[in-house]
Short mmCIF file of C-alpha atoms and ligand atoms in Angstrom, two decimals:
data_model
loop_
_atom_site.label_atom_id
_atom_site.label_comp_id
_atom_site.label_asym_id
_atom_site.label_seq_id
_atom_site.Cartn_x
_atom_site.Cartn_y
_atom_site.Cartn_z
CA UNK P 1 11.38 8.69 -8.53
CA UNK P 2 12.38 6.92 -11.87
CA UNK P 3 11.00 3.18 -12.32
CA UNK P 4 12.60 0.54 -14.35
CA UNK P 5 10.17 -1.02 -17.12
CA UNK P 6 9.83 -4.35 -15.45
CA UNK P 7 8.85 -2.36 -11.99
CA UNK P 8 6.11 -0.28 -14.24
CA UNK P 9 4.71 -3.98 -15.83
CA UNK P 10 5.12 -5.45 -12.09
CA UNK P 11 2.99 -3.01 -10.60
CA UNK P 12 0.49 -2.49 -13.07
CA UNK P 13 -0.37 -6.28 -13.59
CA UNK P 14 -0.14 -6.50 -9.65
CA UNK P 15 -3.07 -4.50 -9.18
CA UNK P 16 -4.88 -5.68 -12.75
CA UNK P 17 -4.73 -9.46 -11.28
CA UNK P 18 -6.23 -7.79 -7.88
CA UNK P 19 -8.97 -5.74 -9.25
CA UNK P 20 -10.13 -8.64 -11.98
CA UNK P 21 -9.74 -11.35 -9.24
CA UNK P 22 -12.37 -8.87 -6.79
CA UNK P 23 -14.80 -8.43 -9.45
CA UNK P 24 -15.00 -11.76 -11.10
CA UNK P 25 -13.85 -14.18 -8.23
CA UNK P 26 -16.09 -12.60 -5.06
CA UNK P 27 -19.86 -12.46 -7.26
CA UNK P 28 -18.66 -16.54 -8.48
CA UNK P 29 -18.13 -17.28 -4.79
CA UNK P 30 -21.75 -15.78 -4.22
CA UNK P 31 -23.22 -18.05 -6.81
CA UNK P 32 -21.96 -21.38 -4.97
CA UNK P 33 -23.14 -21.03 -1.89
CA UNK P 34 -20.09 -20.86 -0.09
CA UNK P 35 -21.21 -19.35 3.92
CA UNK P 36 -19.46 -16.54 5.47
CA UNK P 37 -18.82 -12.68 4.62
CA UNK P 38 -16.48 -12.28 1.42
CA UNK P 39 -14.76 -8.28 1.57
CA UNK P 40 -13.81 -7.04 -1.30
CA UNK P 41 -10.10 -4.61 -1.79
CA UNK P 42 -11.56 -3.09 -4.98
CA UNK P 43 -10.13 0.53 -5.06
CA UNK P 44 -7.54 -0.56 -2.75
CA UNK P 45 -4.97 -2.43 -4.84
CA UNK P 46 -2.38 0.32 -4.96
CA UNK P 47 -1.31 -0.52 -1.16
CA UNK P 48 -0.49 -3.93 -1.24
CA UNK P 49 1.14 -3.61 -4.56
CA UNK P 50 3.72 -0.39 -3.89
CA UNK P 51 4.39 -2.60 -0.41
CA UNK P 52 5.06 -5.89 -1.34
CA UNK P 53 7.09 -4.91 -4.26
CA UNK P 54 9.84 -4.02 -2.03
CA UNK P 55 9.22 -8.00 -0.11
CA UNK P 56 10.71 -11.17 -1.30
CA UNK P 57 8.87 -14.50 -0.30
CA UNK P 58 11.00 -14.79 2.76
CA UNK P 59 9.29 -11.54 4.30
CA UNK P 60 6.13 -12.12 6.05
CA UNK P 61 2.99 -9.86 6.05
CA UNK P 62 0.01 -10.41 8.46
CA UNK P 63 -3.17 -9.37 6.48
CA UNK P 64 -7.08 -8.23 7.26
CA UNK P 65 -10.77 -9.66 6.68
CA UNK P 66 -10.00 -7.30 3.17
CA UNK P 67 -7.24 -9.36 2.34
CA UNK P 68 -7.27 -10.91 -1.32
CA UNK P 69 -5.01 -8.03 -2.49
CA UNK P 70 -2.43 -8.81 0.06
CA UNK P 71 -2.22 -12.37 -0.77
CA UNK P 72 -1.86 -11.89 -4.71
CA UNK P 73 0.66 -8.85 -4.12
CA UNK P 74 2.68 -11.42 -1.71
CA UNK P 75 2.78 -13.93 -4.71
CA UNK P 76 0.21 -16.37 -3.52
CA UNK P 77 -1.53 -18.07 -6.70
CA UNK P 78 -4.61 -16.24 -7.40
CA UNK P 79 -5.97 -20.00 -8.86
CA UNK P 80 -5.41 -21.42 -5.64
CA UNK P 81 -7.04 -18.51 -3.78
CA UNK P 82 -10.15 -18.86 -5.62
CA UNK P 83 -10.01 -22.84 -4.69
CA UNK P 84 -10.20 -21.75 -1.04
CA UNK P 85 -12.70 -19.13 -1.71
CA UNK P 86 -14.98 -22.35 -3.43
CA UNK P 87 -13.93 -24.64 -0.38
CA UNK P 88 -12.12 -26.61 -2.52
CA UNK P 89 -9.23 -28.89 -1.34
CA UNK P 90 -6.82 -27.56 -4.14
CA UNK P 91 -6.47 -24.16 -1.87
CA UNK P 92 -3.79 -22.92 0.32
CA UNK P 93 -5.57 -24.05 3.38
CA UNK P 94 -7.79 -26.87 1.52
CA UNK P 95 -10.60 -25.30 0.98
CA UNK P 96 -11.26 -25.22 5.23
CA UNK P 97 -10.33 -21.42 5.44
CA UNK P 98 -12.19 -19.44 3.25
CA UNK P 99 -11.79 -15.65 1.94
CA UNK P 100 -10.41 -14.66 6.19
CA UNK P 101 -8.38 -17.52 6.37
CA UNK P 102 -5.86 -17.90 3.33
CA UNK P 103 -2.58 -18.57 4.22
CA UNK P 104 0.42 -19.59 2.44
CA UNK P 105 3.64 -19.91 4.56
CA UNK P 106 5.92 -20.74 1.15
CA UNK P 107 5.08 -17.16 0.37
CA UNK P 108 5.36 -15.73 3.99
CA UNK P 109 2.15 -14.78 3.97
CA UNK P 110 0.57 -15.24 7.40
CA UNK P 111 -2.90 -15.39 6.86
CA UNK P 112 -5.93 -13.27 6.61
CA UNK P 113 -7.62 -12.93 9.58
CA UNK P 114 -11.18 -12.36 10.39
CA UNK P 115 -10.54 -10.58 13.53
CA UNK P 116 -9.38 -6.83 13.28
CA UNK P 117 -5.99 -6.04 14.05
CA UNK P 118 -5.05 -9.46 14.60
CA UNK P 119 -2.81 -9.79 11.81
CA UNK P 120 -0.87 -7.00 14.13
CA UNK P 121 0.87 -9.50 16.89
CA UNK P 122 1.34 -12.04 14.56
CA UNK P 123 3.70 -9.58 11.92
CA UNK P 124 5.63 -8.30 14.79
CA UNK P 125 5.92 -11.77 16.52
CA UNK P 126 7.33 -12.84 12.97
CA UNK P 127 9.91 -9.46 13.25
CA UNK P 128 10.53 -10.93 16.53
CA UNK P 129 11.55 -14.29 15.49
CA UNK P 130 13.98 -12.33 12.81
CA UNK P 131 15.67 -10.15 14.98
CA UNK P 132 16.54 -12.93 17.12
CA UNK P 133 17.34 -15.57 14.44
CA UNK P 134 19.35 -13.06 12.58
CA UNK P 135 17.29 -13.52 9.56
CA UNK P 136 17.24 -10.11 7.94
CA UNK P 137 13.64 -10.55 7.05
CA UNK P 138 10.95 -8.01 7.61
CA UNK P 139 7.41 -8.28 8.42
CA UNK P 140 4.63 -5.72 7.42
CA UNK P 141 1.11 -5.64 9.56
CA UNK P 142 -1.87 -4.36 7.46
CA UNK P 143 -4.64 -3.29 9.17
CA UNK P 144 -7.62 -0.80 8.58
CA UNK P 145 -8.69 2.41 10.13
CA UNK P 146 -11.45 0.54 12.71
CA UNK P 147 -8.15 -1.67 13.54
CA UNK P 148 -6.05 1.63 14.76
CA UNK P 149 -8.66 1.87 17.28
CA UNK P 150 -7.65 -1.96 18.81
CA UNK P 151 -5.51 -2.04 21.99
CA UNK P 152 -3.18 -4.94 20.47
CA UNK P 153 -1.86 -2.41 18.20
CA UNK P 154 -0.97 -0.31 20.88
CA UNK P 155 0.76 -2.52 22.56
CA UNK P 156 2.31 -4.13 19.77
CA UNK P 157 3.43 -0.61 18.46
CA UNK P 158 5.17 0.11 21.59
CA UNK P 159 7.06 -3.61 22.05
CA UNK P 160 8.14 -3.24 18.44
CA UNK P 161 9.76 0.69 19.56
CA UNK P 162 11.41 -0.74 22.55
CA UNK P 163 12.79 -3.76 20.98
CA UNK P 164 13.89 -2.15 17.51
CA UNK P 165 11.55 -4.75 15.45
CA UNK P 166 12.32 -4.91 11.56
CA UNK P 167 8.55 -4.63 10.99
CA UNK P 168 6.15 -1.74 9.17
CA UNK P 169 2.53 -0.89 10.75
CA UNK P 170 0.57 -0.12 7.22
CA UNK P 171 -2.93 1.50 8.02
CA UNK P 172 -5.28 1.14 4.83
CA UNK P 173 -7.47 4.34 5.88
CA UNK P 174 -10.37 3.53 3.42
CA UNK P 175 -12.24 5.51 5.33
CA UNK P 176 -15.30 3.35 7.66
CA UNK P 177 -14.90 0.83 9.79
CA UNK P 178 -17.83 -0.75 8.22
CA UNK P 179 -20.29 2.01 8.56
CA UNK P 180 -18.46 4.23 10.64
CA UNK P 181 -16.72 7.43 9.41
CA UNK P 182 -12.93 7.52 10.26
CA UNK P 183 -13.65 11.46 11.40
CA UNK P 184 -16.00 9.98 14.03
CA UNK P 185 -13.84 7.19 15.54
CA UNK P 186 -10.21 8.58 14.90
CA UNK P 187 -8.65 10.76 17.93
CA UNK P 188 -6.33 12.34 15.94
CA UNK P 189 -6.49 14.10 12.63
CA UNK P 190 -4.53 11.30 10.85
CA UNK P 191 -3.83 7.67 12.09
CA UNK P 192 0.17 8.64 11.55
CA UNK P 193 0.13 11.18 13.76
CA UNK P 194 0.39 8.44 16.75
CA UNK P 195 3.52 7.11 15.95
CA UNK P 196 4.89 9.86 17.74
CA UNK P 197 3.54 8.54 21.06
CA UNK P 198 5.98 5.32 19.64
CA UNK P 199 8.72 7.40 18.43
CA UNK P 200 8.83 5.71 15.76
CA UNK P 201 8.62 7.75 12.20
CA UNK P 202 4.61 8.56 10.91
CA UNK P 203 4.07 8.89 7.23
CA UNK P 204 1.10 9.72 5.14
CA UNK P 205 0.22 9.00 1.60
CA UNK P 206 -2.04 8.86 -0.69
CA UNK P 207 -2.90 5.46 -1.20
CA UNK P 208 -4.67 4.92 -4.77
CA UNK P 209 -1.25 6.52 -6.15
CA UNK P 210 1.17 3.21 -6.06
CA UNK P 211 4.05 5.46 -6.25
CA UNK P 212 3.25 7.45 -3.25
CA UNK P 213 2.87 3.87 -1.81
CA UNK P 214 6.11 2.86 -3.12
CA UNK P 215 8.33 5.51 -2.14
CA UNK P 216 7.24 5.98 1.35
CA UNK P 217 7.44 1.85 1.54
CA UNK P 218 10.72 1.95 0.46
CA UNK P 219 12.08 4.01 2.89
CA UNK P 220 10.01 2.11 5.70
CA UNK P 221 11.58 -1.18 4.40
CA UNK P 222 15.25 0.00 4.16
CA UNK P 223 14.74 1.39 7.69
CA UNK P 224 13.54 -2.03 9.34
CA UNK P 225 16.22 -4.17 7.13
CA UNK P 226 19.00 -1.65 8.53
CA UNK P 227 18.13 -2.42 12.34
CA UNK P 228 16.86 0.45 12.60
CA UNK P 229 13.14 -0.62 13.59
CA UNK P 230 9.46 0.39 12.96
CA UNK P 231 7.68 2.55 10.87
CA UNK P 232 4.13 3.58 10.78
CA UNK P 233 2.58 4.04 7.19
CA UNK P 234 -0.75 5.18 6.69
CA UNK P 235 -2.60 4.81 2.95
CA UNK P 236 -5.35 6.93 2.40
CA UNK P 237 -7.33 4.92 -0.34
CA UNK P 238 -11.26 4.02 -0.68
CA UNK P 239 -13.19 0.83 -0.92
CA UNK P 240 -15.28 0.79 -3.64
CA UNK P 241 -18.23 -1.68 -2.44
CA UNK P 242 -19.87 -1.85 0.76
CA UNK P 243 -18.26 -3.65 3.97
CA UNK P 244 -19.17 -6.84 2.68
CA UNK P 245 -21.43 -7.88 -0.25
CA UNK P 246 -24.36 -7.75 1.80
CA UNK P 247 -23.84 -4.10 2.62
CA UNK P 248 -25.45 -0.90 0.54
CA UNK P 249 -22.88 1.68 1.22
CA UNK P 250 -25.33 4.03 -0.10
CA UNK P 251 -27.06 3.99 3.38
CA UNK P 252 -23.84 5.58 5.35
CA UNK P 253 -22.08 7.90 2.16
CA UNK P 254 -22.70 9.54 -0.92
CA UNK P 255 -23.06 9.06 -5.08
CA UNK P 256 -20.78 11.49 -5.05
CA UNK P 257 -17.89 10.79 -2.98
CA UNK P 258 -18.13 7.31 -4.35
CA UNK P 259 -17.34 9.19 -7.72
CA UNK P 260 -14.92 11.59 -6.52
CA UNK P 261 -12.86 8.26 -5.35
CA UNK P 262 -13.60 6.02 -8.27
CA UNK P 263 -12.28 9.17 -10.21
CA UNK P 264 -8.97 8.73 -8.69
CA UNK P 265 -8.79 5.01 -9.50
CA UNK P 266 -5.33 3.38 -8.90
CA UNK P 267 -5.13 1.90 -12.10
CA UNK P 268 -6.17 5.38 -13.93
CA UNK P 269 -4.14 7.00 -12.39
CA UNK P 270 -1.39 4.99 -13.03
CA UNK P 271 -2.04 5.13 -16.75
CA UNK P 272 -1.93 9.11 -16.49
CA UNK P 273 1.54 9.16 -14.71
CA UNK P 274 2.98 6.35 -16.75
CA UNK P 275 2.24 7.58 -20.32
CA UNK P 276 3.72 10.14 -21.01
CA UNK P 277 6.88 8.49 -19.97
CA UNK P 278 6.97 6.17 -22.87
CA UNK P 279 8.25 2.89 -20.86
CA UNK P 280 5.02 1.20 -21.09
CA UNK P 281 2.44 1.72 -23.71
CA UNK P 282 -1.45 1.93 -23.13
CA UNK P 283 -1.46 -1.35 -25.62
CA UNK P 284 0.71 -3.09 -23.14
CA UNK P 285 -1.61 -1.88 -20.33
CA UNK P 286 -4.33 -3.14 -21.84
CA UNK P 287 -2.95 -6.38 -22.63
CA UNK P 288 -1.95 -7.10 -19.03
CA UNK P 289 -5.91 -6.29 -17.99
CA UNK P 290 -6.80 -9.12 -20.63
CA UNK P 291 -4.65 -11.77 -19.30
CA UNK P 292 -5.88 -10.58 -15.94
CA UNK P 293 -9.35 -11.67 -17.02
CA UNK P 294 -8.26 -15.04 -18.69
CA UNK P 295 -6.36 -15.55 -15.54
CA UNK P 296 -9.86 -15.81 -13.65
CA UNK P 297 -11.49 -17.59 -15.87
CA UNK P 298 -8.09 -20.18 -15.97
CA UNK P 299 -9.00 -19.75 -12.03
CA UNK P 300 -12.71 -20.40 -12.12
CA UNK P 301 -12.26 -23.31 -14.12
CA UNK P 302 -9.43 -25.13 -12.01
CA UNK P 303 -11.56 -24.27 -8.83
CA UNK P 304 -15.23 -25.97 -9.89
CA UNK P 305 -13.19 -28.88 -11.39
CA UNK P 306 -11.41 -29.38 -7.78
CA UNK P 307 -12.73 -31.45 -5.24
CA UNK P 308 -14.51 -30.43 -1.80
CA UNK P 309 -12.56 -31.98 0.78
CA UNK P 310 -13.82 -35.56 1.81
CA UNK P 311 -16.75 -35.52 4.69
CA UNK P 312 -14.21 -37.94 6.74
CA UNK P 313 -11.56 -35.25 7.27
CA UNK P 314 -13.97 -32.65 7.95
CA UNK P 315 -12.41 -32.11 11.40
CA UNK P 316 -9.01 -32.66 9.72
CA UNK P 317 -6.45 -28.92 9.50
CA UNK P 318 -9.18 -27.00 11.82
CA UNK P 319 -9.48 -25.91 15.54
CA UNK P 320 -11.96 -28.01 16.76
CA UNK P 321 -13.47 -26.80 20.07
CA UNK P 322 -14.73 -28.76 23.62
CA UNK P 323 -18.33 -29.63 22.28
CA UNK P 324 -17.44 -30.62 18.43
CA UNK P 325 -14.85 -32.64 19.74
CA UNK P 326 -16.63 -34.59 22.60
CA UNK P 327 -19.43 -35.30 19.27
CA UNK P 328 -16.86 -36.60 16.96
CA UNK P 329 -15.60 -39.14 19.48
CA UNK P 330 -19.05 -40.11 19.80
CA UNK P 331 -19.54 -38.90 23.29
CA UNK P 332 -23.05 -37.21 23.92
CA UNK P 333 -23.14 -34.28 25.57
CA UNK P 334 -26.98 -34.59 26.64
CA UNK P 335 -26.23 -37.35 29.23
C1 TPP F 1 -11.95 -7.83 17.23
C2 TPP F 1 -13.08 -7.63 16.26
N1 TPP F 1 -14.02 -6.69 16.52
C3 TPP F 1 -15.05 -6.49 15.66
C4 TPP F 1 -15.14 -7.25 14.51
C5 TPP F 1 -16.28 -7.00 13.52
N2 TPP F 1 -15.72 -6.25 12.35
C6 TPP F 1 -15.34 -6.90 11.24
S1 TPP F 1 -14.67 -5.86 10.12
C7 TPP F 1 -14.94 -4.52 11.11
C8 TPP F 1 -14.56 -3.13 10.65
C9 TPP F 1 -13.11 -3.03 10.35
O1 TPP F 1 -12.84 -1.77 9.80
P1 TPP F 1 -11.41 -1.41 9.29
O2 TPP F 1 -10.39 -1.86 10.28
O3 TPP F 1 -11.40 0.03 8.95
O4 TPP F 1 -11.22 -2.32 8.00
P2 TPP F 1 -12.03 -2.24 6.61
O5 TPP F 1 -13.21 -3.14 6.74
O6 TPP F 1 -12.42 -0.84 6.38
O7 TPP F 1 -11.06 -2.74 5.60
C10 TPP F 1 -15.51 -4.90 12.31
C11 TPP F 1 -15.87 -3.97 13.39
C12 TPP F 1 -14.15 -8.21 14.28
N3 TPP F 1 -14.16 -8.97 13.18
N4 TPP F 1 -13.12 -8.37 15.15
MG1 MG F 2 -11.66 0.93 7.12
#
């Protein structure tokens, strides 16, 4: 498959700004004390990237717990994501949401989402909305290998088949549902193989190579935009931390598949396949990893000088259930 030059820069500082904004944003976020489980997509970034580069802003994409690299290859502001990571009111959701809850409906992106699979109904209730309205958009639902086990995919996998949704289902198989080894929780021997039951076509690829990603996303796109409904895509890629930052992944897998994996790095191997072409140079490469890095630090700096949002609109943008509700009108529940 032959890439333009502008594709090869796209994708290469797409998942530079990913990988720089994992390992400099998520350890920052540690050191302010912000609550909650952070997840980061490091060793992932070649899914979102080689998917989103075939979505404009009026596509919509339902994302994970994992979902940083979703949101930056969707185009939302990586400054503004680290705001909401620092619960500051400068970020998409004001600083309320968090790392699971970054939205950003100017770039169709419908939110991560701290409960697996979720982001499932919501992409194909989205692919809904365009089939009906006549919209021509389509609407990709990332999810992991744990999330192929939920029933709402199921369900939401058949609806889509029966109503010829523009939408893609794209597993990111990174191999454990927190500590749980895809070969133990998986019924078949890939996650694609069950779009058959949905007759709907099942593809494979390797996932840390963005132009496996690419091509195969292509085709899935081109399908939903011509009517002629869902695909199933599953990436095969590899997280490179534990589940969350308080997790040693050294207690469920090994030194050395961790190296075998960080051996086949995304961004390494895109340097291999791209080189010898002579459309990019390593120089340029390594240029785009530098303003990566100033990019978080530009980040870092416009999050800690943004305010927190103001005590009296603390109940302000969020779901506030029965009890928290009855206490801010005053109302004591102990009578
Ligand atoms: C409905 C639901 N069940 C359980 C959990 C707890 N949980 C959070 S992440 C996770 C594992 C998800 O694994 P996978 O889908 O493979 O995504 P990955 O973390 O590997 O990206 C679980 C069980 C949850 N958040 N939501
Ligand atoms: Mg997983």
């Amino acid at each position: 498959m032959e890439l333009d030059r502008n594709m090869l820069l796209y994708l290469y500082r797409t998942m530079t700004t990913i990988r720089h904004f994992e390992e400099r944003g998520i350890p920052e976020t540690g050191q302010r004390g912000m609550s909650g489980s952070v997840h980061s997509s490091a060793g992932q970034e070649a899914v979102p990237t080689g998917i989103c580069a075939h979505l404009t802003n009026e596509d919509y994409i339902g994302s994970t717990h994992r979902g940083h690299g979703h949101c930056i290859a969707k185009g939302v502001d990586p400054k503004l994501m680290m705001a909401e990571l620092f619960g500051r009111v400068t970020g998409p959701n004001k600083g309320k949401g968090g790392s699971m809850h970054i939205a950003d409906m100017s770039k169709g992106m419908l939110g991560t989402n701290g409960v697996v699979a979720a982001s499932v109904p919501l992409a194909v209730g989205a692919a809904l909305t365009s089939k009906l309205r006549r919209l021509g958009r389509v609407a990709v639902a990332f999810f992991g290998d744990g999330g192929a086990n939920q029933g709402v995919l199921h369900e939401c996998m058949n609806l889509a088949s029966v109503w010829k949704l523009p939408v893609i289902f794209c597993c990111e198989n990174n191999g454990y549902a927190e500590s749980t080894p895809v070969e133990y929780a998986l019924s078949t021997a890939r996650v694609a193989d069950r779009a058959a039951g949905y007759d709907m076509p099942g593809v494979h690829v390797d996932g840390m190579d963005v132009f496996d990603v690419f091509e195969a996303a292509g085709q899935a796109v081109q399908r939903a935009r011509a009517g002629e409904g869902p695909s199933l895509l599953e990436c095969r890629t590899y997280r490179y931390y534990g589940h969350t930052v308080f997790d040693n992944p050294l207690s469920y897998r090994t030194q050395e598949e961790q190296d075998y994996w960080r051996g086949r790095d995304p961004l390494l191997l895109f340097r291999e396949r791209v080189a010898p072409g002579g459309l990019v140079s390593i120089d340029e490469l390594d240029f785009m990893d530098l303003e990566a890095q100033e990019l978080m630090e530009d980040a870092i700096r416009f999050a800690d000088e943004s305010p927190l949002p103001a005590l009296e609109e603390i109940y302000e943008d969020v779901y506030v259930d029965y009890p928290l509700d009855l206490m801010r009108r005053g109302i004591n529940l102990e009578v």
